[in-house]
Short mmCIF file of C-alpha atoms in Angstrom, two decimals:
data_model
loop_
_atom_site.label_atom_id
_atom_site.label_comp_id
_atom_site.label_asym_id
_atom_site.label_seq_id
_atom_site.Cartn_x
_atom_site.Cartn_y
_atom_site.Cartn_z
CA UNK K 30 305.75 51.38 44.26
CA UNK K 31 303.39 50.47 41.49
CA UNK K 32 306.83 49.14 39.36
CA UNK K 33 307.70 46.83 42.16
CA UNK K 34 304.49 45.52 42.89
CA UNK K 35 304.42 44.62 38.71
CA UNK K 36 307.90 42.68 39.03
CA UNK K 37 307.56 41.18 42.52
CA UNK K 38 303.94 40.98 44.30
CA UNK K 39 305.91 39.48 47.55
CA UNK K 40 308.39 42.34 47.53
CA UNK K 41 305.75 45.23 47.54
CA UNK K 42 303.98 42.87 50.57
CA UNK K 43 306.92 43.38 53.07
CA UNK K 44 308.46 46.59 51.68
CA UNK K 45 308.34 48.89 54.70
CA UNK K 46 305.57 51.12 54.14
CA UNK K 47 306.59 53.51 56.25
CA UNK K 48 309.59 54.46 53.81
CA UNK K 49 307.34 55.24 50.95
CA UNK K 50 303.73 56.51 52.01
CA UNK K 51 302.88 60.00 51.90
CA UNK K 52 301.26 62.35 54.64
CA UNK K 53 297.51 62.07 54.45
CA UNK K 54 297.24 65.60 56.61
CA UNK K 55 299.43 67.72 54.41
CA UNK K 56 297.59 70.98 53.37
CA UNK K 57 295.67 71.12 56.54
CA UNK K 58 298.76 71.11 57.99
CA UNK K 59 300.23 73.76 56.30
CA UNK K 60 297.33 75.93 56.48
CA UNK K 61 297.37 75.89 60.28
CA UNK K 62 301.10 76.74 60.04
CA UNK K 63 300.22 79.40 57.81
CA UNK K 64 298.04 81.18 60.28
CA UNK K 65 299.82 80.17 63.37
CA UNK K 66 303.32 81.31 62.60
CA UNK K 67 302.50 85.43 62.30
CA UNK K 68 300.62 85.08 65.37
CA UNK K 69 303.92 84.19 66.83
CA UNK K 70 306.34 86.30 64.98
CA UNK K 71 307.82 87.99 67.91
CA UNK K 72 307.32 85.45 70.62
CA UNK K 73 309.48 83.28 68.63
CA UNK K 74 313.12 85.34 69.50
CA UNK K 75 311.90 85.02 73.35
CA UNK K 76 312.98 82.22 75.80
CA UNK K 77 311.44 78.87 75.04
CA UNK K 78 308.64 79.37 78.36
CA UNK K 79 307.61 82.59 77.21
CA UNK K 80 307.40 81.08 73.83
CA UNK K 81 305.11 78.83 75.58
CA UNK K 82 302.90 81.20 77.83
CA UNK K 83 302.54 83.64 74.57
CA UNK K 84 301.26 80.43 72.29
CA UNK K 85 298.95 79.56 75.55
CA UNK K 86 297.52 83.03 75.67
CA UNK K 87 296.97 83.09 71.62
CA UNK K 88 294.72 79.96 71.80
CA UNK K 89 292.97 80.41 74.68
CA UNK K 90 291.83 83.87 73.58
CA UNK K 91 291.21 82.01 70.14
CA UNK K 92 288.81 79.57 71.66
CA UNK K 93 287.19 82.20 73.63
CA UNK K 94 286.70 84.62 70.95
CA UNK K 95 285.11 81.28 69.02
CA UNK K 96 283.07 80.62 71.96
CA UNK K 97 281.26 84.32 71.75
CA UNK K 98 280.49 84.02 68.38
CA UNK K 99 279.29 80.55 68.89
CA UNK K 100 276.79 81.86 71.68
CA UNK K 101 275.63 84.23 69.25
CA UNK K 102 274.64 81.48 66.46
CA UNK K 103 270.74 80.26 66.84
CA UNK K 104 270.69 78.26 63.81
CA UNK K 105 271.42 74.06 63.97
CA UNK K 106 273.77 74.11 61.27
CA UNK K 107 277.40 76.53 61.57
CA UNK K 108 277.76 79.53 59.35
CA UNK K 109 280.77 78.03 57.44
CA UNK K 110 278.51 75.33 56.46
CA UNK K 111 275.64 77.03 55.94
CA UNK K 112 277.09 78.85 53.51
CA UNK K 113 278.40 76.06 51.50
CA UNK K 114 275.28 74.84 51.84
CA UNK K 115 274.17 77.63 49.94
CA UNK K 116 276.89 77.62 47.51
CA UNK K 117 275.83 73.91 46.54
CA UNK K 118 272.27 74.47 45.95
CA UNK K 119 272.51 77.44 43.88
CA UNK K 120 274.73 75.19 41.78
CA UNK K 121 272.18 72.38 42.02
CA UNK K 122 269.03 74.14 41.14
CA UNK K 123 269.56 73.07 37.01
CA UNK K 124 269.84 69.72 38.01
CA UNK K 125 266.13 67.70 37.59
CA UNK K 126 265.89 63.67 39.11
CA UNK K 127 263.88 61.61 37.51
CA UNK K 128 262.85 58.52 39.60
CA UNK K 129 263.39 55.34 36.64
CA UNK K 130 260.07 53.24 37.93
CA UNK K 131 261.93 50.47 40.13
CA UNK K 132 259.79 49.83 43.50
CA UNK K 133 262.66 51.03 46.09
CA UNK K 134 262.18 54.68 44.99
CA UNK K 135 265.84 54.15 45.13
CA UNK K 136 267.18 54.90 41.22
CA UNK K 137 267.11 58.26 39.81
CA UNK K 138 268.13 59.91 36.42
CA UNK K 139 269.36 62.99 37.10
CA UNK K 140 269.46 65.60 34.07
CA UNK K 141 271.56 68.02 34.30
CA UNK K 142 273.31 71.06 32.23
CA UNK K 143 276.82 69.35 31.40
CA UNK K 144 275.80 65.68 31.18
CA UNK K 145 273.21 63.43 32.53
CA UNK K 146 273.55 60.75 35.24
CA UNK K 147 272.17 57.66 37.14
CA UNK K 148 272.02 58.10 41.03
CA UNK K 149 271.27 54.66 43.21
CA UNK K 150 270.79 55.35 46.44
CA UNK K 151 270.13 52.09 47.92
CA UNK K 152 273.85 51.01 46.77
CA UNK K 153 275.27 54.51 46.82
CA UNK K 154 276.50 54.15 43.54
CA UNK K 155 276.76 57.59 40.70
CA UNK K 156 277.80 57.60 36.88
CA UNK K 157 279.88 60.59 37.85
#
């Protein structure tokens, strides 16, 4: 798409995107496949309602098993979070900010192991 839009700006503007975009949902959508289909292995040789009813059954008993373990959570933030949480500040702790003086407390220096960076926060903007 990038070669037509280099010959002919008006052609890329009404090709039909449709023919040429990608899926945006791709992975996550195979890695619900991936766990869904051996669920239904043997429902899948069975009439198309039973198929049904046996795919009903799975989730519902998926959503209630979630539900239990939910109940049994006190903390604000989920465990899958939590521990990526974890996993990030581990790997942040050799990273130091240094605030640079300006009078938003809003640009930092931040030295780290690899390579050192500027943060600004008020414009959200990163060397990285």
């Amino acid at each position: 798409m990038d070669k037509i839009k280099r010959v002919s700006e008006e052609a890329w503007t009404k090709w039909p995107r449709h023919s040429w975009t990608k899926a945006k949902l791709d992975n996550i959508c195979n890695h619900a496949c991936e766990i869904f289909n051996p669920r239904i292995k043997e429902a899948r040789s069975k009439p198309i309602i039973t198929l049904l009813e046996e795919v009903r059954m799975f989730v519902m008993r998926s959503i209630a098993k979630n539900k239990v373990k939910l109940n049994t959570h006190v903390r604000k933030i989920p465990p899958v979070i939590q521990i990526r949480l974890e996993k990030v500040r581990k790997e942040s702790k050799n990273w130091v900010p240094i605030w640079t003086g300006d009078e938003d407390y809003e640009k930092f220096e931040v030295h780290g192991h690899p390579t050192n960076m500027v943060v600004d926060l008020g414009k959200r903007l990163c060397t990285c």
